[in-house]
Coordinates of C-alpha atoms in Angstrom, one line a residue:
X98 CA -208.1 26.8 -103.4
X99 CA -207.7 28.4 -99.6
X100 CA -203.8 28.7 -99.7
X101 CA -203.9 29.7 -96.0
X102 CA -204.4 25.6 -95.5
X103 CA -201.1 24.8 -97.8
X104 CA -197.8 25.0 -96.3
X105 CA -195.2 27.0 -99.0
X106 CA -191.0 26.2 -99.0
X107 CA -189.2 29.5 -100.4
X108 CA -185.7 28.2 -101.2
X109 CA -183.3 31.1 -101.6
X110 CA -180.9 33.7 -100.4
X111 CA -182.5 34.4 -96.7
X112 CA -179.3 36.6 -95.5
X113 CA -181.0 39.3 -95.1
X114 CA -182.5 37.9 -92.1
X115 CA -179.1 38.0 -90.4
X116 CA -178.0 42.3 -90.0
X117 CA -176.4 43.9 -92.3
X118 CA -177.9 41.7 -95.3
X119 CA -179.9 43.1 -98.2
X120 CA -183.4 41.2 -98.0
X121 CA -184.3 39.5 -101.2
X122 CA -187.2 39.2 -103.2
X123 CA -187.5 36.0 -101.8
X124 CA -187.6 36.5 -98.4
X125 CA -189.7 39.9 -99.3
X126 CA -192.7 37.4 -100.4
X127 CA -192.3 34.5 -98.0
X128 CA -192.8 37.3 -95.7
X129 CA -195.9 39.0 -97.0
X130 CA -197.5 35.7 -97.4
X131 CA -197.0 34.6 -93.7
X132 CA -198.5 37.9 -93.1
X133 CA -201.8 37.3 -95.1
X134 CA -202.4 33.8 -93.0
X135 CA -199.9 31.3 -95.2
X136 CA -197.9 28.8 -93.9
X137 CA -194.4 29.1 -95.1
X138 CA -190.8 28.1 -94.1
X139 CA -187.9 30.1 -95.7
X140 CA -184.5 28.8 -96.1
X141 CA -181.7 29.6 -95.9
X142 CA -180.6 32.3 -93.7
X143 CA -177.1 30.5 -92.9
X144 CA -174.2 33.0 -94.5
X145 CA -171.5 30.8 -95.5
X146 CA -172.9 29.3 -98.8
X147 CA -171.7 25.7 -98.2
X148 CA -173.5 25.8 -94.7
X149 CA -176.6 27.3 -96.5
X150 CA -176.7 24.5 -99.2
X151 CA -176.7 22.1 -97.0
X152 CA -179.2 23.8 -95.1
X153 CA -181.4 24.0 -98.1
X154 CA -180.4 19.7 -98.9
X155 CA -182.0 19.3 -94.8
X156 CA -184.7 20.8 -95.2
X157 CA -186.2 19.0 -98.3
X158 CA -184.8 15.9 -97.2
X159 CA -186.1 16.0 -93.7
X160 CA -189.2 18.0 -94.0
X161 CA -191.0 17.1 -97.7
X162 CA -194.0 15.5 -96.2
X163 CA -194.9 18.9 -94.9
X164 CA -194.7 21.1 -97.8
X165 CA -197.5 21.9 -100.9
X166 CA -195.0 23.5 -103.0
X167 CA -191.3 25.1 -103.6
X168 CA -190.6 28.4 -104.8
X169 CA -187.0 28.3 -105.6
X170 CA -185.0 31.3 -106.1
X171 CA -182.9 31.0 -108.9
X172 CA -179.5 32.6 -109.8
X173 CA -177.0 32.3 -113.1
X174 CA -173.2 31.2 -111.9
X175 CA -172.3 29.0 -108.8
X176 CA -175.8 29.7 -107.6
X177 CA -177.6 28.0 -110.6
X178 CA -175.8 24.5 -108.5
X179 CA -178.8 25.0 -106.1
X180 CA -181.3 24.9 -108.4
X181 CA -180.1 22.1 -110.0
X182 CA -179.9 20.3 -106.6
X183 CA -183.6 21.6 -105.6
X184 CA -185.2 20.7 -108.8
X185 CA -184.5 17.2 -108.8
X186 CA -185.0 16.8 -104.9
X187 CA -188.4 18.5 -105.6
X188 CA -188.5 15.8 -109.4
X189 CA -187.6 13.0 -106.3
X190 CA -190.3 14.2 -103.8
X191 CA -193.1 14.7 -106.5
X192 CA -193.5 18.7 -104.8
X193 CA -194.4 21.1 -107.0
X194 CA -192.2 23.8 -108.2
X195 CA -191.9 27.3 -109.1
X196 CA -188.9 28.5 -110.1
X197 CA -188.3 32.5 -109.1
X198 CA -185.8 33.6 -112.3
X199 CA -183.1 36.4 -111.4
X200 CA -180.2 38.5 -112.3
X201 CA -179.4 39.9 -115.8
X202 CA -176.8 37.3 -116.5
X203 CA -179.5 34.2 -116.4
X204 CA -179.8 34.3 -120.4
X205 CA -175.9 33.8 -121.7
X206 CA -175.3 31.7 -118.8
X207 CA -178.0 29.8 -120.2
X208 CA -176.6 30.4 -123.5
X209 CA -173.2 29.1 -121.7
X210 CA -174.3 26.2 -120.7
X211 CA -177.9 24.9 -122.4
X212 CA -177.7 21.4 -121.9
X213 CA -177.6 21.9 -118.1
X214 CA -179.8 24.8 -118.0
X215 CA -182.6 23.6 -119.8
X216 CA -182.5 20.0 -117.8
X217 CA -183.0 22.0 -114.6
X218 CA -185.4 24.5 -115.4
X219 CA -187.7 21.9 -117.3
X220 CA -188.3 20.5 -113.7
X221 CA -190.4 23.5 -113.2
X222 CA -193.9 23.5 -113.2
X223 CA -194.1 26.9 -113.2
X224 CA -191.2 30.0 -114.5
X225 CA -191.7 33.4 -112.7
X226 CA -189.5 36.4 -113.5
X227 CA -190.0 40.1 -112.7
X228 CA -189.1 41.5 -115.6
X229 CA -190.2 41.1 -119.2
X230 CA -187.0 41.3 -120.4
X231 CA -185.4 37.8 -118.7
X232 CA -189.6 36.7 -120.3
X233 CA -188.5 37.5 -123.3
X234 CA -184.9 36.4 -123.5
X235 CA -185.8 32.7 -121.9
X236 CA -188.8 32.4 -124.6
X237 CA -186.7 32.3 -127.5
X238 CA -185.3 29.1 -125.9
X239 CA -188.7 28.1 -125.6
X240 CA -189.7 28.4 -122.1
X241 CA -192.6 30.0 -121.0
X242 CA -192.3 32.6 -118.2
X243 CA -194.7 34.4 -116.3
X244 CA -194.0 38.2 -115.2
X245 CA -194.9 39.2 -112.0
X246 CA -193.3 42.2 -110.6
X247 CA -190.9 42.1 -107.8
X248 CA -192.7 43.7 -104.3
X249 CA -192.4 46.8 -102.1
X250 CA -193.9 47.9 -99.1
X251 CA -194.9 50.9 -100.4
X252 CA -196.1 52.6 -97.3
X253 CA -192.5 52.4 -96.2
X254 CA -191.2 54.8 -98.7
X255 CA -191.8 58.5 -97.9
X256 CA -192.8 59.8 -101.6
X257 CA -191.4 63.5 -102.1
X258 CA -192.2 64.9 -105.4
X259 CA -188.9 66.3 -107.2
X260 CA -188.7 69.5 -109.5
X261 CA -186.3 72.3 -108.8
X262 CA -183.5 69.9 -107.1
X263 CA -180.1 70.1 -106.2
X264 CA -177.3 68.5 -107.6
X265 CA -177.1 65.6 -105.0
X266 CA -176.5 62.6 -105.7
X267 CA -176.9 58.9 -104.5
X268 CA -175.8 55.7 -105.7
X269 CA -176.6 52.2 -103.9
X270 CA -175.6 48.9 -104.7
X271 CA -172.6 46.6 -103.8
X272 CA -168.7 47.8 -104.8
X273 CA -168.8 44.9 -107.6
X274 CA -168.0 45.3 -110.9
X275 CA -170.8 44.5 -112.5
X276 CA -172.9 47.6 -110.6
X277 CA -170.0 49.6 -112.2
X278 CA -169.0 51.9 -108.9
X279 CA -165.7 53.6 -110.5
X280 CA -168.6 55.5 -113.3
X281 CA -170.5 57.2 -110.4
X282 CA -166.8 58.5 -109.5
X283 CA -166.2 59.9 -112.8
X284 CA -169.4 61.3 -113.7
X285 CA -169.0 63.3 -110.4
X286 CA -165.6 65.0 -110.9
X287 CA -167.0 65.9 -114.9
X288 CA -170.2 67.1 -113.1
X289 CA -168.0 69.6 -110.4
X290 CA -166.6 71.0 -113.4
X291 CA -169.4 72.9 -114.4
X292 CA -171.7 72.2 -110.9
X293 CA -169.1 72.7 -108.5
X294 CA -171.8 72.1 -105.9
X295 CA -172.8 68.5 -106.7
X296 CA -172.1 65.8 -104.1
X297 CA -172.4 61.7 -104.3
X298 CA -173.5 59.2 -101.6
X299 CA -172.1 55.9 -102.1
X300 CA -174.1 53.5 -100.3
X301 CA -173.8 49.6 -100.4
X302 CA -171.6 46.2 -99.2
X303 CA -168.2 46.5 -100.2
X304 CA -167.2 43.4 -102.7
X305 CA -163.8 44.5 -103.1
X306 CA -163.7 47.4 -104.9
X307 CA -164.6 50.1 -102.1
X308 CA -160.6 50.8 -101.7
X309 CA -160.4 51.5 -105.3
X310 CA -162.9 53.3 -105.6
X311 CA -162.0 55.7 -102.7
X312 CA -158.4 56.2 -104.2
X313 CA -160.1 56.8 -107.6
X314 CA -162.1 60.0 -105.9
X315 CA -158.6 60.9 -104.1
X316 CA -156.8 60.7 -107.7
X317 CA -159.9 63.1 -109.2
X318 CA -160.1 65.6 -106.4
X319 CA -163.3 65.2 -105.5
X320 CA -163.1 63.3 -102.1
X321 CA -164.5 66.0 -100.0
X322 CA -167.4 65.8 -102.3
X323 CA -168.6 61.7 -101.9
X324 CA -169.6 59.7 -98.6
X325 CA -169.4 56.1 -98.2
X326 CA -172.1 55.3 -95.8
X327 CA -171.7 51.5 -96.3
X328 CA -174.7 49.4 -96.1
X329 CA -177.8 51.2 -95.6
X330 CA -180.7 49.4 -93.1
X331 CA -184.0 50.4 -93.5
X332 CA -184.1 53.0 -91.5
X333 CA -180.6 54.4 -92.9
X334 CA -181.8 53.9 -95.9
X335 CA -185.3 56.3 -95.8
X336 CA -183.0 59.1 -94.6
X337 CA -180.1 59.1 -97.3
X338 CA -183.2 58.6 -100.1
X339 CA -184.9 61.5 -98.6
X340 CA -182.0 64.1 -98.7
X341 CA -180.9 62.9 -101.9
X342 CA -182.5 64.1 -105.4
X343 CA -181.4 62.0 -108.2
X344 CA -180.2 58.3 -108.1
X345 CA -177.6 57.0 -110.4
X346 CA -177.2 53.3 -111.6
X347 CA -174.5 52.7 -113.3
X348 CA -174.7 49.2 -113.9
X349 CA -172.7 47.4 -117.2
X350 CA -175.4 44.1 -115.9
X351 CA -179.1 44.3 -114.7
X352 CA -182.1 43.0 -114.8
X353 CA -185.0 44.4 -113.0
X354 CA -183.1 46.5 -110.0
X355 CA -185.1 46.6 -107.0
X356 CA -182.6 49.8 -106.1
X357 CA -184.3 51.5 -108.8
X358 CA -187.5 50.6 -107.9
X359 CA -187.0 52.0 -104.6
X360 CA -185.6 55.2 -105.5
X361 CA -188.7 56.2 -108.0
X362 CA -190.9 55.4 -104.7
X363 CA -188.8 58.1 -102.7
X364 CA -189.6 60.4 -105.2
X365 CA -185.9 60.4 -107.1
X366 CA -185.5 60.6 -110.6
X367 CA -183.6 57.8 -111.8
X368 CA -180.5 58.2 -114.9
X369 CA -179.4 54.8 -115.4
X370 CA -177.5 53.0 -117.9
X371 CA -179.5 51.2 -120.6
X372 CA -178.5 47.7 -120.5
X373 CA -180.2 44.1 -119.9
X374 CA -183.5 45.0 -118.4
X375 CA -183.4 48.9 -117.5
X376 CA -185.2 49.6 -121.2
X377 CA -187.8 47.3 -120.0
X378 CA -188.1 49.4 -116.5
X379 CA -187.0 52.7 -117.4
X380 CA -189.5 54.8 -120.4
X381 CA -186.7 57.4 -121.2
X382 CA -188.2 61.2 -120.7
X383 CA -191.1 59.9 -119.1
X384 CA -190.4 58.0 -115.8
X385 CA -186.3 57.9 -116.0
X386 CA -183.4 58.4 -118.5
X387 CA -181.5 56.1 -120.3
X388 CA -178.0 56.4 -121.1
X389 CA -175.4 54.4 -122.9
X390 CA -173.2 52.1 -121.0
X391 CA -170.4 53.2 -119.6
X392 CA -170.8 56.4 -121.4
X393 CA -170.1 58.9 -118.4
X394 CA -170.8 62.1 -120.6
X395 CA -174.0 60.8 -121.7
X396 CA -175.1 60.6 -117.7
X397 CA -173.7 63.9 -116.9
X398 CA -175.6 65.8 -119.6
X399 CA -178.7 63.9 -118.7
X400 CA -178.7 65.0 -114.6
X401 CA -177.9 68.7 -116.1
X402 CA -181.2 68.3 -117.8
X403 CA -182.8 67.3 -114.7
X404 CA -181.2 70.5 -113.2
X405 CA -182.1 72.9 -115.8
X406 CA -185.6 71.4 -116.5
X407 CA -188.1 71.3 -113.5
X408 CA -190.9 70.4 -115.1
X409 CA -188.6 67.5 -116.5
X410 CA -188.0 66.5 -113.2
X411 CA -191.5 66.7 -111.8
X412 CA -192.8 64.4 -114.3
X413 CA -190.5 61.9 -114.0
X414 CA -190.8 62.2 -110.3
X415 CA -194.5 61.4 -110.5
X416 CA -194.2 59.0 -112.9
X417 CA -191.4 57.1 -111.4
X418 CA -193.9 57.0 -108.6
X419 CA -196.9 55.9 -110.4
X420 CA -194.7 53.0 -111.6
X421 CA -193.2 52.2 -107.8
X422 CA -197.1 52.0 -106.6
X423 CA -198.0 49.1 -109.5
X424 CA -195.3 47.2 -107.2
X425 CA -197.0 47.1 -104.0
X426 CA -198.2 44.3 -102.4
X427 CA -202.1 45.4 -102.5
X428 CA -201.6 45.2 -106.4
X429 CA -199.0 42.0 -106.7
X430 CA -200.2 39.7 -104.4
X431 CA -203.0 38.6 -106.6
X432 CA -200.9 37.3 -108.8
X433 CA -198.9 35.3 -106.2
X434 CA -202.1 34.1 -105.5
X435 CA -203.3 32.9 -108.9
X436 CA -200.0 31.1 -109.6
X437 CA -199.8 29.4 -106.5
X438 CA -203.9 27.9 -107.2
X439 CA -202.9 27.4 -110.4
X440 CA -199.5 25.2 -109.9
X441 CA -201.3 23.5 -106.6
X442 CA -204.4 22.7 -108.7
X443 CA -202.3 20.9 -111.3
X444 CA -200.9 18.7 -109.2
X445 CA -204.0 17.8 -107.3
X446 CA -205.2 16.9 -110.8
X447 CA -202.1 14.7 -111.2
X448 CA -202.7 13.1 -107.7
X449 CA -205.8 12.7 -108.8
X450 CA -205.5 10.8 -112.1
X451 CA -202.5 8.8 -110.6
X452 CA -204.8 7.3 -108.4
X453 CA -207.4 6.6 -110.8
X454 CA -204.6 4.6 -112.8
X455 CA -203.6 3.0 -110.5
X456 CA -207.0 1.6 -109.3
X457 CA -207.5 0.4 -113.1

């Protein structure tokens, strides 16, 4: 099937359209997609959620006709409403659907509430996730889920190989607490104590924990030693990458970080906590380290190894690398392009047949 002659809906978190925004998966793909000859409209870029659902609701309503098929981005909590809405428009409209799975805490939300969950995500023809853990979790409530890895541009990464490094150090996600921001603190100030040199970048959208954070550096003594840069563009964002030398995640929830993803296609070896998805991302000794949750000793130890150890380093550098290539578009896209035939020619089938039925 020539998908440049079908026209694609992504429904989804498009704020990164507007500055200041991290860009999503979603938008990531629509974009690529328009830029290899598809016809796609992406929605919704509007900020205040309520605006943006109703956004979405317009869009289906109003412009069906003109779509082949939704890929819906989908989202555990108050976001999981959208989906619900968007799979039975789609159920109404008799458009196909694939349905984009993300975020660690998909599976005990769907644990949480199974009655709803499963209702809405049966609408799908199609599950994508990009990550074999949320594959793995959602099968044993018997749905089937295809992994397909989430998407870089690659060539927009500057790859610098790590082995002798300093003890720098960059963290980057929002000041939430599920990414955990007060651990990067503390694993810091234990660091100084025996690298007195080490230093933190703390980059990301605050979300209400920024101030607490700051005073928790002030109470430790290390505030001289950490810079809140706030959110990072692009362009930011290749030059704090490329100074730094080993990235922290300190999440207590993730799935398959796109953060990390990035920082392993700078070059940076990555210590992250291991819970939801990181043991599906991160090989421990050989492309990243693992390290129990919360367990700020445990993280310390592991970017003294990195310090000591520069053939350590280099390996994981390269290897982190390797992995961050497998995620560029030149490898993903033909699998984007295989699920989208495959879901399209299903329902031409189904068209098909209906018609046939209906001539009997």
């Amino acid at each position: 099937m020539n998908l440049k002659s079908t026209h694609l809906c992504f429904v989804g978190n498009m704020l990164g359209r507007n500055p200041n925004y991290i860009i999503t998966q979603g938008q990531i793909v629509a974009d690529l997609l328009v830029s290899d000859g598809c016809q796609v409209t992406s929605v919704s870029s509007k900020i205040n959620r309520f605006n943006r659902l109703a956004d979405i609701v317009k869009t289906l309503l109003t412009d069906n006709r003109n779509f082949d098929l939704v890929l819906l981005e989908v989202y555990s909590g108050a976001y999981f409403v959208i989906a619900d809405i968007v799979g039975f428009l789609c159920m109404l409209f008799k458009l196909p659907l694939i349905m984009v799975l993300h975020g660690g805490k998909l599976p005990d939300f769907i644990q949480k509430y199974p009655r709803w969950t499963k209702r809405t995500l049966n609408r799908a023809d199609a599950l994508v996730a990009p990550s074999l853990f949320l594959a793995e979790k959602l099968g044993v409530d018997g749905f089937r889920v295809q992994v397909i890895p989430n998407v870089i541009d690659l060539g927009a990464y500057p790859y610098r190989e790590r082995s002798k490094i300093s003890p720098d150090l960059i963290w980057m996600r929002s000041f939430h607490p599920i990414y955990n921001p007060e651990m990067a603190i503390k694993v810091l100030a234990r660091l100084k104590r025996t690298v007195p040199g080490a230093t933190l970048t703390m980059a990301g959208r605050d979300k209400g924990l920024e101030k607490k954070v700051r005073s928790l550096a002030s109470a430790l003594g290390i505030s001289d030693s950490v810079r809140f840069t706030g959110f990072l563009d692009f362009t930011k964002k290749q030059e704090e990458f490329s100074n730094a030398d080993i990235y922290i995640n300190t999440n207590c929830v993730d799935n398959m970080p796109v953060s990390v993803l990035e920082a392993r296609a700078f070059g940076l070896p990555v210590v992250a906590t291991n819970v939801g998805g990181l043991p599906y991302l991160v090989d421990h000794g050989e492309n990243g380290l693992l390290v129990p949750d919360e367990d700020v000793e445990a993280m310390v130890e592991s970017i003294k190894m990195l310090l000591d150890d520069p053939e350590l380093t280099r390996k994981i550098s390269q290897n982190g690398r390797a992995l961050a290539e497998h995620s560029a578009w030149s490898s993903v896209c033909f699998e984007w392009e295989k699920l989208l035939s495959r879901v399209l020619n299903l329902k031409q089938k189904a068209v098909e047949l209906e018609a046939t039925v209906n001539r009997c």
